[in-house]
CSV table of C-alpha atoms in Angstrom, one decimal:
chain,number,residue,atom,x,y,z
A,1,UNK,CA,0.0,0.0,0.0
A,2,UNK,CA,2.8,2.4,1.1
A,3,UNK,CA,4.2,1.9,-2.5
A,4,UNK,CA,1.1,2.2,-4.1
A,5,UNK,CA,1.1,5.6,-3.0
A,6,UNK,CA,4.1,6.3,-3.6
A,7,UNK,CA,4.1,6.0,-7.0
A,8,UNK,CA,0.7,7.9,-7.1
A,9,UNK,CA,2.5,10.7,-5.4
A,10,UNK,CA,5.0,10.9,-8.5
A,11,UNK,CA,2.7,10.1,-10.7
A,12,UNK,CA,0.6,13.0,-9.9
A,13,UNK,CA,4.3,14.9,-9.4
A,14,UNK,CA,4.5,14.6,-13.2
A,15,UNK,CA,0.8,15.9,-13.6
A,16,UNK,CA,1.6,19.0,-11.8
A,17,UNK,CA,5.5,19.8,-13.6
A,18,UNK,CA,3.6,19.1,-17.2
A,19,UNK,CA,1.0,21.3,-16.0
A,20,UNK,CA,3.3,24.0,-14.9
A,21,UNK,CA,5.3,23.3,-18.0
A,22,UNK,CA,2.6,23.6,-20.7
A,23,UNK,CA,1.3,26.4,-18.9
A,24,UNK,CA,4.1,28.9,-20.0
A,25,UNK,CA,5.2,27.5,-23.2
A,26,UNK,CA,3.3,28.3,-26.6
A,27,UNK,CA,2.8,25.2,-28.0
A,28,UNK,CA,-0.3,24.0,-26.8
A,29,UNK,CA,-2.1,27.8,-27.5
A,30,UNK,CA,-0.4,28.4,-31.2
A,31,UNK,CA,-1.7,25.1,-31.8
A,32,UNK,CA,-5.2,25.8,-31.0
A,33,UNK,CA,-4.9,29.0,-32.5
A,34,UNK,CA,-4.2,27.5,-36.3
A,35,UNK,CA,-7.3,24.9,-35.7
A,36,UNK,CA,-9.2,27.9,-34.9
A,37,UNK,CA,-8.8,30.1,-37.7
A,38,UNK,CA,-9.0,27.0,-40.0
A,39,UNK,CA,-12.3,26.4,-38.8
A,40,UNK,CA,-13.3,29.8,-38.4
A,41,UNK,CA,-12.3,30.0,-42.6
A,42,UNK,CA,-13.9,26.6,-43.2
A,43,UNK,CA,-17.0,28.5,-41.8
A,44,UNK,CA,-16.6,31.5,-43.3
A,45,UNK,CA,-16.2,30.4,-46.9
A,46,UNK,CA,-19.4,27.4,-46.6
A,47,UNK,CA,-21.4,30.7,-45.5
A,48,UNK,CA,-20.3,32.4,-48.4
A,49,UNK,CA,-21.4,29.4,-50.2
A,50,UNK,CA,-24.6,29.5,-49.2
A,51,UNK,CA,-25.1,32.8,-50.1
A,52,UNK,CA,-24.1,32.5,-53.0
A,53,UNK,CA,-25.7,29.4,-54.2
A,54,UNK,CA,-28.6,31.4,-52.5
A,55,UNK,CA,-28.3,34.5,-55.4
A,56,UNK,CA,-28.1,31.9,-57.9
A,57,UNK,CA,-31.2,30.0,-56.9
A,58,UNK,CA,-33.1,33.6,-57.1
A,59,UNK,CA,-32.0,34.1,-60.2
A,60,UNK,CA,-33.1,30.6,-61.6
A,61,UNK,CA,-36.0,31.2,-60.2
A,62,UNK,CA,-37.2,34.5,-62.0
A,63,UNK,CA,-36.2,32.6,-65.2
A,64,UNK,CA,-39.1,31.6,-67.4
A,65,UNK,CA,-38.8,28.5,-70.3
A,66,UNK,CA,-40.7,29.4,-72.8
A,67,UNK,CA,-41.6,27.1,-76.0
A,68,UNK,CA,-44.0,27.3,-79.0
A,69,UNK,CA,-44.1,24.0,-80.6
A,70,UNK,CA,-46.5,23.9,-83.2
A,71,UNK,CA,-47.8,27.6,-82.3
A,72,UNK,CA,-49.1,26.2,-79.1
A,73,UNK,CA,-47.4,28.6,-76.2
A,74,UNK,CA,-45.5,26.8,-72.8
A,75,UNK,CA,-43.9,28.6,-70.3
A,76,UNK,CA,-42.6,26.8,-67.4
A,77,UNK,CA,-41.1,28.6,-64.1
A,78,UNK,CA,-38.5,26.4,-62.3
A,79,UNK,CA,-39.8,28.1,-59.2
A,80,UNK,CA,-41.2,24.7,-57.9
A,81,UNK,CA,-38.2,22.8,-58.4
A,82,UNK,CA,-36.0,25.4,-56.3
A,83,UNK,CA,-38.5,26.6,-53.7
A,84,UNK,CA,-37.8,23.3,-51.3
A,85,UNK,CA,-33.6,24.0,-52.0
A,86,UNK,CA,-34.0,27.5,-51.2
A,87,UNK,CA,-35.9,27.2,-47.7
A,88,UNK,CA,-32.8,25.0,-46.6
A,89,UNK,CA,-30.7,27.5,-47.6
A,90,UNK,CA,-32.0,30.1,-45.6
A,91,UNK,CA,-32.3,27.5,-42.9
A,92,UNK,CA,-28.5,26.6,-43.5
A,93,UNK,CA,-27.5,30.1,-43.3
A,94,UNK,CA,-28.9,29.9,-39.4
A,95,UNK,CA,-26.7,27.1,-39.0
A,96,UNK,CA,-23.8,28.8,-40.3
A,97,UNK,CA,-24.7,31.9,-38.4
A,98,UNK,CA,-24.8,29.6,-34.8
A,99,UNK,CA,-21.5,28.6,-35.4
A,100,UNK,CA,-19.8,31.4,-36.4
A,101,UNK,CA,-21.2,33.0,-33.1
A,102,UNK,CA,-20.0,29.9,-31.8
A,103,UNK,CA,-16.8,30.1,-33.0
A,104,UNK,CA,-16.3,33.6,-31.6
A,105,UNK,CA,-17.4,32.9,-28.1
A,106,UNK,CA,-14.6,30.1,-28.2
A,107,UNK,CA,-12.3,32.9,-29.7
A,108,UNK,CA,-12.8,34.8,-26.5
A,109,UNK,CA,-12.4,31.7,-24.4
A,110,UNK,CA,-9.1,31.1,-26.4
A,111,UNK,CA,-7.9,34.6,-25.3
A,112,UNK,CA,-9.1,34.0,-21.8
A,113,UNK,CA,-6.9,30.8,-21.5
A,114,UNK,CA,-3.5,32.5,-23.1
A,115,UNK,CA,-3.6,35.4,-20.8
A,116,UNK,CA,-0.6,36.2,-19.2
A,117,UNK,CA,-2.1,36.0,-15.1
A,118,UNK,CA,-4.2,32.9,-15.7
A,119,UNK,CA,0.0,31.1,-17.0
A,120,UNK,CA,1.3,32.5,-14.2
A,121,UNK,CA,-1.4,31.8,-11.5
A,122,UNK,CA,-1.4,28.0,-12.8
A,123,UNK,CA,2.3,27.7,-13.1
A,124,UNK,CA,3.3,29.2,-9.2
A,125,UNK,CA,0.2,27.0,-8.3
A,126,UNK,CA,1.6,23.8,-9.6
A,127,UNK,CA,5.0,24.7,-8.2
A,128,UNK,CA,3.6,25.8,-4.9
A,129,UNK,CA,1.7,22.1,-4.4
A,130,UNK,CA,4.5,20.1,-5.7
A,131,UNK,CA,6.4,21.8,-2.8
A,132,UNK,CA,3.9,20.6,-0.3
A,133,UNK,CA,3.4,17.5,-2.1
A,134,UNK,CA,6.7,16.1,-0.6
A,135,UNK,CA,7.2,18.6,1.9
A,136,UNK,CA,3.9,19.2,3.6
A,137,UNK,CA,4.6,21.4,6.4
A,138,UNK,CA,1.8,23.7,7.4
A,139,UNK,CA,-0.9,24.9,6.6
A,140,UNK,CA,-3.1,21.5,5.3
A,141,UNK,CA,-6.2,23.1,5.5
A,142,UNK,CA,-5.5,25.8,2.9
A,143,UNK,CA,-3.7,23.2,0.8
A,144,UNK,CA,-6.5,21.5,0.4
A,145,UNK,CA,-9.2,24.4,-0.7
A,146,UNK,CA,-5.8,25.4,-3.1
A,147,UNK,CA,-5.6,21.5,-4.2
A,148,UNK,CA,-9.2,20.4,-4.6
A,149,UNK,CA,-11.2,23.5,-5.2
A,150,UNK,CA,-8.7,26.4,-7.2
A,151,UNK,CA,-5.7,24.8,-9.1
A,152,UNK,CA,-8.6,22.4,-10.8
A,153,UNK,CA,-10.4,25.3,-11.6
A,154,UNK,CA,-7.0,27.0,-13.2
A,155,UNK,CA,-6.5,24.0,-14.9
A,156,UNK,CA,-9.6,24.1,-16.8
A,157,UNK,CA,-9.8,27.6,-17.7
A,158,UNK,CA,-6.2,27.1,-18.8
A,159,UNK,CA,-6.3,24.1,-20.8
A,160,UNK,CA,-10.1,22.9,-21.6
A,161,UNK,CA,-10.6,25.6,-24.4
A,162,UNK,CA,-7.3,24.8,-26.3
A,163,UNK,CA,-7.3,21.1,-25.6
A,164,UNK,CA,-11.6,20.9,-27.0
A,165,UNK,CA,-10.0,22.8,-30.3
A,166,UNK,CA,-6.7,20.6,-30.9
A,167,UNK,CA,-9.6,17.8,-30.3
A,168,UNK,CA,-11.9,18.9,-32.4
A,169,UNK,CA,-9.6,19.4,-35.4
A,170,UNK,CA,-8.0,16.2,-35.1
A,171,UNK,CA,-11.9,14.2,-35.0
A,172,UNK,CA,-12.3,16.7,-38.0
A,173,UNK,CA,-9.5,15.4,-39.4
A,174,UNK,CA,-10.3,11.7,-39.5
A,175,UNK,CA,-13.8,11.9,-40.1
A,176,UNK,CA,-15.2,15.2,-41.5
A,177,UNK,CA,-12.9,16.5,-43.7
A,178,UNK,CA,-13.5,14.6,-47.0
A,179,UNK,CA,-17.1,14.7,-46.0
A,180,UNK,CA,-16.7,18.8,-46.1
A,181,UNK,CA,-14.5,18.8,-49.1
A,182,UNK,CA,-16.8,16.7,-51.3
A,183,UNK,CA,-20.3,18.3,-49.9
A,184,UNK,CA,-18.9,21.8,-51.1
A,185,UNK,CA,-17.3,20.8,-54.4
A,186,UNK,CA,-20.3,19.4,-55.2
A,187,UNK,CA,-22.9,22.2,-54.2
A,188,UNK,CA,-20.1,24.6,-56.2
A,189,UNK,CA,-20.7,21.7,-58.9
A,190,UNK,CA,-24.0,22.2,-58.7
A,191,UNK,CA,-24.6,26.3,-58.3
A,192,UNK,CA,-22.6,26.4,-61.3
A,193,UNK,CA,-25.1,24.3,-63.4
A,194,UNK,CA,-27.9,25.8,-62.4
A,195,UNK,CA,-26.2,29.4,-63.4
A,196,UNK,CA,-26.0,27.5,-67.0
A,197,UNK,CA,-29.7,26.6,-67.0
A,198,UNK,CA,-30.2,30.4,-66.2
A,199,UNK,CA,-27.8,31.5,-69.1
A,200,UNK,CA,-29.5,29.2,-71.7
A,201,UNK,CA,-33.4,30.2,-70.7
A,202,UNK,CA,-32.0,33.5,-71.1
A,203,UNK,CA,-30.2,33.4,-74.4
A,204,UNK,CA,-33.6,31.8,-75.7
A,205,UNK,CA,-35.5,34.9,-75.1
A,206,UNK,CA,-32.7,37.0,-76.8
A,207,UNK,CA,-32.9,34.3,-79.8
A,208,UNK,CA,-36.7,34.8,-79.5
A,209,UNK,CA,-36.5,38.8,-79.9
A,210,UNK,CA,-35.4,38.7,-83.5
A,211,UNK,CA,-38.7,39.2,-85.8
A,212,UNK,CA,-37.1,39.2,-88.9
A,213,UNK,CA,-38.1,36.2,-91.6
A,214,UNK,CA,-34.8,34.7,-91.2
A,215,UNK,CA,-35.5,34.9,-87.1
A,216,UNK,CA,-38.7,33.4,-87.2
A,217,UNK,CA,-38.1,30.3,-89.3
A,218,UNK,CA,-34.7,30.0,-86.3
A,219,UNK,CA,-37.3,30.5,-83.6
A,220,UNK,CA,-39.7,27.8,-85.3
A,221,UNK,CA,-37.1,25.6,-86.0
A,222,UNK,CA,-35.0,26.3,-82.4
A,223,UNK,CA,-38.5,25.6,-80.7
A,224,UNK,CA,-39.3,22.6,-81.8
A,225,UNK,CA,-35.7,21.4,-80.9
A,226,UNK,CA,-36.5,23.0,-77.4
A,227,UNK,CA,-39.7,21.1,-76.9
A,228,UNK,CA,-37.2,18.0,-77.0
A,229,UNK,CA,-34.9,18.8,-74.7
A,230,UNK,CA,-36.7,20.8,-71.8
A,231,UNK,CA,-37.7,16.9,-70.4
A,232,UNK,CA,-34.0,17.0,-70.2
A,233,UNK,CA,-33.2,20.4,-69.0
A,234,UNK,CA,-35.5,20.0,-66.2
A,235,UNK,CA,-34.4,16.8,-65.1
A,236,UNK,CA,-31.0,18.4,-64.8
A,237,UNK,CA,-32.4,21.0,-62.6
A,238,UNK,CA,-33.9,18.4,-60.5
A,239,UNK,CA,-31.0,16.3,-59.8
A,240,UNK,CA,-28.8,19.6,-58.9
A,241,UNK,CA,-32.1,20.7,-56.8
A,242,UNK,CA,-31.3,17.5,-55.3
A,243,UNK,CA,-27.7,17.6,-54.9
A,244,UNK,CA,-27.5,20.6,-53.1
A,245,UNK,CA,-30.3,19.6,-50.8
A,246,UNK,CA,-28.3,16.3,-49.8
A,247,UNK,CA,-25.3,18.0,-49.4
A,248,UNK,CA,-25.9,21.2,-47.4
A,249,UNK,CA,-27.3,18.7,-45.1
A,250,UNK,CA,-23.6,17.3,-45.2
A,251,UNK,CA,-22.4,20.6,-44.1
A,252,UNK,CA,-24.9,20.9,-41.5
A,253,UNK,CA,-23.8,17.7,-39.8
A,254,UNK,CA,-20.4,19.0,-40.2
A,255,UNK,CA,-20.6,22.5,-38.6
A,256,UNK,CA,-23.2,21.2,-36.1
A,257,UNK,CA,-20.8,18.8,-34.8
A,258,UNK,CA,-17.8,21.2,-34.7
A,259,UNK,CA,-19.6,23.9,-33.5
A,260,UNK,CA,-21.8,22.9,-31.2
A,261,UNK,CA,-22.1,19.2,-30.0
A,262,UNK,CA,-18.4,18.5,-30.3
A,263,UNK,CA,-17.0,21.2,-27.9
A,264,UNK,CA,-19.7,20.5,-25.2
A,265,UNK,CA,-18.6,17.0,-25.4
A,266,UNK,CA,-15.0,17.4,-25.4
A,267,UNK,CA,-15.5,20.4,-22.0
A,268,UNK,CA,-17.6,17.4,-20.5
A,269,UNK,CA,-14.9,15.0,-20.6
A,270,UNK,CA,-12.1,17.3,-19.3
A,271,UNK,CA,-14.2,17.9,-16.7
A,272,UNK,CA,-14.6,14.8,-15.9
A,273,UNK,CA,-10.6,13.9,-15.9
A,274,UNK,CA,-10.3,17.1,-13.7
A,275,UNK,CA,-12.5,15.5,-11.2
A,276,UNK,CA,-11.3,12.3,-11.4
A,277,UNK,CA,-7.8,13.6,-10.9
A,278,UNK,CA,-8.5,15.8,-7.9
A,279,UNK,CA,-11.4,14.0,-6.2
A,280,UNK,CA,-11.2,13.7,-2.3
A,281,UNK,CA,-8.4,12.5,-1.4
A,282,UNK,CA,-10.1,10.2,1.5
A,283,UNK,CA,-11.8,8.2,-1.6
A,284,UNK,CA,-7.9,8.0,-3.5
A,285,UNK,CA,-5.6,8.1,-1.0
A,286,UNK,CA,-2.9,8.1,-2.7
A,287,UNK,CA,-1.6,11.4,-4.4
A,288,UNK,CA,-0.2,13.3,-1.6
A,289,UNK,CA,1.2,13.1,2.0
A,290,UNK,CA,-1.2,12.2,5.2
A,291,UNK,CA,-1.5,16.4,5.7
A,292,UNK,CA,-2.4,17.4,2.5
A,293,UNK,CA,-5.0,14.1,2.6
A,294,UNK,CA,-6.8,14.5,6.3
């Protein structure tokens, strides 16, 4: 027993020197700070996305097919089509609008962490308890309030914020990131297409303008070619209308996750270690001397 806790009391000796250590060196908050702003431009540009995919779906919208096969007049509106695409987009613009407010309030948070007092405070705390650790002298109860109550809180406002964001960006990482990469190609992709749909409705009703002889056997001729392919042209609008529905969903997994769900998870579980770590020591025992444990 007496060299279980012995090696407890080291144990948690390293805890408080890598504590102290990480405390006033940069690494763990320049690290946290590039995960950051690559998220916070992975957010940025998917909102500019959706704005612009947005613009283009208005567009589309206000375009009319027209078609006169056989002097019989058809005009088609692909408002229909687009109406269900554009209602997630406003709705995905919420979303993007959550997390970038997200993503500031973890900013601050970041800031919070790095400041100069809060490396100081943790670093002469971690110092001061490894002193008492194996020199316990006086003064138990006020090492235990510091031990149990105020270095654990140091400890999270130091490290919980950069830790959740290294976290994050390495889950990202493995599971998200080709998931994000494909979902905005595509909805690119597919705002493109539609912008080509829009561009050839359009140069119709230029085409259709002309009222010359010449223009009007084109325009009987060009319309009766139209009449064939506007099955085809609308199918195309449907399956980008579709792709872009399935894949700012993909994005909305994505930034729900990294914004929201993800970061409450990850402060959870450091929580959790913290307690586990600094929990009474009548229920562990082991990490300090009798005085710092009565």
């Amino acid at each position: 027993m007496q060299r279980k806790k012995h090696i407890n009391r080291w144990l948690f000796s390293l805890v408080l020197v890598l504590a102290a250590s990480l405390s006033v060196t940069p690494f763990l908050d320049n690290r946290a700070a590039a995960d950051y702003e690559q998220l916070f431009q992975r957010a940025f540009i998917t909102f500019a996305l959706a704005r612009t995919i947005n613009g283009v779906i208005s567009v589309v919208q206000g375009t009319e097919i027209a078609l006169q096969p056989a002097g019989v007049g058809v005009t088609l509106t692909p408002g229909e089509i687009l109406d269900p695409v554009n209602d997630l987009v406003e709705r995905f613009s919420w979303i993007m609008m959550g997390a970038t407010i997200s993503l500031g309030v973890q900013n601050v948070l970041l800031d919070i962490s790095a400041w100069w007092v809060i490396q100081i405070l943790v670093t002469v705390m971690a110092a001061w308890l490894l002193l008492r650790l194996w020199y316990p002298g006086q003064g138990s109860g006020l090492n235990r309030i510091l031990f149990r109550r105020v270095f654990p809180l140091l400890l999270f406002i130091r490290f919980a914020v950069p830790v959740m964001l290294i976290s994050n960006d390495l889950l990202y990482q493995q599971f998200l990131e080709q998931r994000y990469q494909q979902s905005t190609e595509i909805i690119a992709e597919a705002g493109r297409e539609l912008e080509q749909i829009s561009a050839e409705a359009s140069t119709e009703e230029a085409r259709d303008d002309d009222d010359s002889m010449l223009g009007s056997l084109a325009r009987a001729w060009n319309n009766t070619v139209d009449s064939i392919d506007l099955s085809g042209r609308l199918e195309r609008m449907q399956t980008q209308a579709a792709e872009v529905i399935e894949h700012l969903i993909q994005l909305s997994v994505v930034f729900i996750l990294q914004t929201a769900l993800l970061p409450v998870a990850f402060l959870w579980f450091f929580t959790q270690v913290i307690k586990w770590l600094f929990r009474p020591m009548r229920k562990r025992q082991p990490l300090s001397s009798p005085k710092l444990s009565q």
